[in-house]
Short mmCIF file of C-alpha atoms in Angstrom, two decimals:
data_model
loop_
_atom_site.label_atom_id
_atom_site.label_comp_id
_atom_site.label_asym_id
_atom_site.label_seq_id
_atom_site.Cartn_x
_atom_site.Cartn_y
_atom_site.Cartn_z
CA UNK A 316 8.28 -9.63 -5.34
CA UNK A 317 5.11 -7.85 -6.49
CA UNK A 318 1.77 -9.63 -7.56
CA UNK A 319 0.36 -7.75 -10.56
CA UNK A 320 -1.46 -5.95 -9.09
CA UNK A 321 0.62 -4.45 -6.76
CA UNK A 322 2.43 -1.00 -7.36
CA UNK A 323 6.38 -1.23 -8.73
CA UNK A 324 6.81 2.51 -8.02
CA UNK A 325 8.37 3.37 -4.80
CA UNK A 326 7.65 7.13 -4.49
CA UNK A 327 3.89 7.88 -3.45
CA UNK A 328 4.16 11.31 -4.98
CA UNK A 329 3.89 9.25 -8.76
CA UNK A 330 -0.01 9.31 -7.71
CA UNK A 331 -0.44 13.02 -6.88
CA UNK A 332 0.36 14.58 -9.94
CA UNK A 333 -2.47 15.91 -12.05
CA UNK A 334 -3.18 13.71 -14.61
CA UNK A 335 -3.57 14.57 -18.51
CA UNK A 336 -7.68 14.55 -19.71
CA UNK A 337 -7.67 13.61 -22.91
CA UNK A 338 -10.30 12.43 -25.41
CA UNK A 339 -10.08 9.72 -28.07
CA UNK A 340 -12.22 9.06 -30.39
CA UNK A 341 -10.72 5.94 -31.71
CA UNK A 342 -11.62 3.91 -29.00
CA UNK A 343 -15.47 4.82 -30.02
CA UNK A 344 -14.53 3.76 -33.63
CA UNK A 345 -12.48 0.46 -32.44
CA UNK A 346 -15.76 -0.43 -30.04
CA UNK A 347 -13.22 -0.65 -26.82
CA UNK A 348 -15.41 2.54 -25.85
CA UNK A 349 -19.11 3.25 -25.65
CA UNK A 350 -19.29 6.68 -25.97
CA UNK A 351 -16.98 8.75 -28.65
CA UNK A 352 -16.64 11.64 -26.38
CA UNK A 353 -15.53 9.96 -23.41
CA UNK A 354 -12.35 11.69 -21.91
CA UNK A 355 -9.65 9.53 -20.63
CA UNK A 356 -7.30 10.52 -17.37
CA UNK A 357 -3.64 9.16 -18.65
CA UNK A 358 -1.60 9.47 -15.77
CA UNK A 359 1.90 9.61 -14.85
CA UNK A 360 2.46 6.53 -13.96
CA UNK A 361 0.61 5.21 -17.30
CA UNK A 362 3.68 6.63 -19.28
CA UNK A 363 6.00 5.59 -16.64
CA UNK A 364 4.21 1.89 -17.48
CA UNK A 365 4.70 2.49 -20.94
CA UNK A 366 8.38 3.82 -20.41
CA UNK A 367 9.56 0.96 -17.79
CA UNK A 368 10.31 4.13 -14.88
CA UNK A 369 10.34 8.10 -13.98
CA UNK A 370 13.07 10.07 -14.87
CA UNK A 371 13.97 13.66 -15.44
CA UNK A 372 13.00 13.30 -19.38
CA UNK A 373 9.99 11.34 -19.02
CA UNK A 374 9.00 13.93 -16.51
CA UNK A 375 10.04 16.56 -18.95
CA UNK A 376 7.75 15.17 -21.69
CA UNK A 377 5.05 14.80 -19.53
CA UNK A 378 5.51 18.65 -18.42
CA UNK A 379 5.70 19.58 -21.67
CA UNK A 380 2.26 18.12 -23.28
CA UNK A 381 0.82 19.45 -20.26
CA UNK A 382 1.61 22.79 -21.00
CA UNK A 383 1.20 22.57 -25.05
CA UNK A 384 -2.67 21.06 -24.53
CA UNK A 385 -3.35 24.35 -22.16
CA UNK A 386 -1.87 26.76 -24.74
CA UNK A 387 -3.44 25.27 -27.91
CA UNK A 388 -6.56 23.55 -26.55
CA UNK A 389 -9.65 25.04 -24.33
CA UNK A 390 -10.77 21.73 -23.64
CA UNK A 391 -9.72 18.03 -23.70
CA UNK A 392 -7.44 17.71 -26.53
CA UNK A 393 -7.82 14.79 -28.67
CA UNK A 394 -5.60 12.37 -29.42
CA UNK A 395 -3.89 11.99 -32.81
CA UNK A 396 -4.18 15.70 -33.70
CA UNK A 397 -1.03 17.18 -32.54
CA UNK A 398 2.77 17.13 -34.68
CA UNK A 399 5.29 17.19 -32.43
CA UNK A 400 9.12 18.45 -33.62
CA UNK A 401 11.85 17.38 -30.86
CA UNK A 402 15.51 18.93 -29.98
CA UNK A 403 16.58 15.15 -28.87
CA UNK A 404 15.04 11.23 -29.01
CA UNK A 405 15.41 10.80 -25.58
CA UNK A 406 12.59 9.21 -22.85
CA UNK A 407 10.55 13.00 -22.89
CA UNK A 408 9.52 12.25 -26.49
CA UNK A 409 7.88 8.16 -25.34
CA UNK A 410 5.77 10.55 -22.64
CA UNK A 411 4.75 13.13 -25.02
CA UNK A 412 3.97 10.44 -27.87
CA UNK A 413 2.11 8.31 -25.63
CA UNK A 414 -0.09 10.92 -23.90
CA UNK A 415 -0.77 12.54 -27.49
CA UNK A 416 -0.94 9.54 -29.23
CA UNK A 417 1.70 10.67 -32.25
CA UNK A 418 3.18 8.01 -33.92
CA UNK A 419 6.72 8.44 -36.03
CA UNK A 420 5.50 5.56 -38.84
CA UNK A 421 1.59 4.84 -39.66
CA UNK A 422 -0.71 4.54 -37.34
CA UNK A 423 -4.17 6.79 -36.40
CA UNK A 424 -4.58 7.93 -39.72
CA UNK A 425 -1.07 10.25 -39.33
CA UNK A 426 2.01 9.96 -40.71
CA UNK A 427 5.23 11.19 -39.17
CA UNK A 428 3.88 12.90 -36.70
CA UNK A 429 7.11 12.74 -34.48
CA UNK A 430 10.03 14.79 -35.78
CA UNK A 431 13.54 14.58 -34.35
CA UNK A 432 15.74 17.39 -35.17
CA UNK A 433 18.98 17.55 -33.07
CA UNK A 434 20.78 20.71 -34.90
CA UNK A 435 20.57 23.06 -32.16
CA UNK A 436 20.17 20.60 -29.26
CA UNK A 437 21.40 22.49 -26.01
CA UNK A 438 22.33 19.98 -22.54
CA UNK A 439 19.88 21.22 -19.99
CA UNK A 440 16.98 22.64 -22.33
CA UNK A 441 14.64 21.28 -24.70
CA UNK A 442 12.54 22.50 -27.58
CA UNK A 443 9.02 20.99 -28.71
CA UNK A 444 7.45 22.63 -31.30
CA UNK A 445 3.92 21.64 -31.04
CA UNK A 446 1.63 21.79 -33.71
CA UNK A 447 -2.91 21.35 -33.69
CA UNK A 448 -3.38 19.51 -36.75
CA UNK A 449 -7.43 20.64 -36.78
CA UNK A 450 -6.71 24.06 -35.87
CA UNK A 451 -2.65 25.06 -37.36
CA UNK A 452 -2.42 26.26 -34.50
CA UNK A 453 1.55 26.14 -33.08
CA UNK A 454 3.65 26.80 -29.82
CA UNK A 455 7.37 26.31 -29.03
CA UNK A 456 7.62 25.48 -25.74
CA UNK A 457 12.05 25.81 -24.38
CA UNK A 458 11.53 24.00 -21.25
CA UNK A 459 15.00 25.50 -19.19
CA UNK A 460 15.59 22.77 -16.79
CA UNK A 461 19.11 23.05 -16.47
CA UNK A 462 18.44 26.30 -14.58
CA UNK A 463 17.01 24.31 -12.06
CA UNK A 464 19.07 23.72 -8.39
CA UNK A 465 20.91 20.24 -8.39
CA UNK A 466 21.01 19.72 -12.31
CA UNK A 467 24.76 19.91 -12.26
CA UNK A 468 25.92 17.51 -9.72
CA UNK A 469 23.12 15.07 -11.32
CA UNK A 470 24.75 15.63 -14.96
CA UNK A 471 28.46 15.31 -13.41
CA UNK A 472 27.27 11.91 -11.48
CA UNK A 473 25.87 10.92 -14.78
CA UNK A 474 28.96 11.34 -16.73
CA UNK A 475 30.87 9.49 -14.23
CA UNK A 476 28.46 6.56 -14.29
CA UNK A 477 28.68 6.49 -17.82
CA UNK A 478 31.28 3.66 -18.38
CA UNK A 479 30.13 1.89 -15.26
CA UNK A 480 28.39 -1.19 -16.30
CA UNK A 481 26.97 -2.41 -12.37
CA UNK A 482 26.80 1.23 -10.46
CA UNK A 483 26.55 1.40 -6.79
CA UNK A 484 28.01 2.73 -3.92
CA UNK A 485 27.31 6.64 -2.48
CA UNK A 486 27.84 8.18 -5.48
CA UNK A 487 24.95 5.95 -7.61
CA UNK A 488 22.15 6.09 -4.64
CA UNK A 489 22.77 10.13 -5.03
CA UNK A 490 22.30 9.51 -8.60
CA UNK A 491 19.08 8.09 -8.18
CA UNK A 492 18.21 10.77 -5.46
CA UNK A 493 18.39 13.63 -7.70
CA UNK A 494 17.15 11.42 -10.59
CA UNK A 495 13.77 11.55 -8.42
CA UNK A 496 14.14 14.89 -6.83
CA UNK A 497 14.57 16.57 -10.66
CA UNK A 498 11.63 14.31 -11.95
CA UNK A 499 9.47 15.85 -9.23
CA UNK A 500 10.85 19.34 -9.31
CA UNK A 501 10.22 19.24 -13.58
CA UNK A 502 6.34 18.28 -12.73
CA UNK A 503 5.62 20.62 -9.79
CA UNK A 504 7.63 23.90 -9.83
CA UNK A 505 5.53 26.88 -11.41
CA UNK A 506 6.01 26.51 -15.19
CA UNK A 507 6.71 30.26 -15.72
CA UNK A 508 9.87 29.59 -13.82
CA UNK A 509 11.58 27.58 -16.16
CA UNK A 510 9.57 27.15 -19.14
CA UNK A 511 8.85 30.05 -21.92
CA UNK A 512 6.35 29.36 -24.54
CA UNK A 513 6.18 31.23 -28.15
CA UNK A 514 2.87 31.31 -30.28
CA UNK A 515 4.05 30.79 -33.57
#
């Protein structure tokens, strides 16, 4: 049993990835902040709080607003300016949401700023199409990670879990092997090795 304050996560690694520097003004406006252009440090394991756990399309999201803020931003983005148009409503779009602070009904002044479009939704890639409200500036990031090693038996393991209502056994702890190994792999690897991004 953990005390609250106490870590849930098991894998130490959670910690070393580079968190996302973001600013946001509207804790300055809501007085939860003293200074308006204080930058915040969301970290993976804030979404992974937000999400209830790590897996390979939280890490995915998480890769991909990396990447988006360094393409369309030369310094801390800020929250609440960024439309965000998704192949699939799976976990990558709570990470990206959360760490850009886009909201699909009202909320920080936007409206709709989530998009789900699922017509040419591909199993082992995904397509943001990220959009700077204050600038119009847009990328589309195709993040290949289907391309990367182990992706297959962890999609095949999936598929045979599917119907299984209390998994276990060798085949389940494998699952959850590769769930981790992919996560990690998705935040770490070299981006130009599996993800292309397009200026639009």
């Amino acid at each position: 049993m953990t005390t609250e304050r106490e870590s849930p996560w098991i894998h130490p690694w959670y910690d070393e990835i580079e968190p996302i520097k973001v600013l946001d003004p509207t804790a300055w406006k809501a007085g939860s902040s003293d200074n308006r252009d204080h930058i915040f440090p969301i970290y993976l394991t804030d979404t992974m709080k937000w999400n209830g756990h790590l897996c390979l399309g939280l890490a995915r999201g998480y890769r991909a607003a990396m990447v988006a803020f360094n393409e369309l931003c030369d310094s801390p983005p800020q929250r609440g300016d960024f439309s965000v148009t998704f192949d699939r409503d799976t976990c990558m779009v709570d990470a990206f949401a959360y760490i850009a602070g886009i909201r699909s009904d009202f909320g920080r002044q936007n409206l709709r700023t989530i998009k789900i479009d699922k017509t040419g939704a591909v199993t082992g890639r995904d397509v943001y199409l990220v959009h700077r409200i204050s600038t119009g500036g847009t990328v589309e990031i195709i993040m290949n990670f289907g391309d990367l090693d182990d992706f297959d038996e962890l999609w095949e393991l999936k598929a045979m879990m599917a119907d299984v209502k209390s998994p276990h056994g060798t085949d389940f702890e494998r699952y959850r092997e590769l769930m981790q190994k992919l996560s990690y792999d998705v935040l770490t690897i070299p981006a130009k090795e599996f993800i292309e991004v397009r200026h639009l």
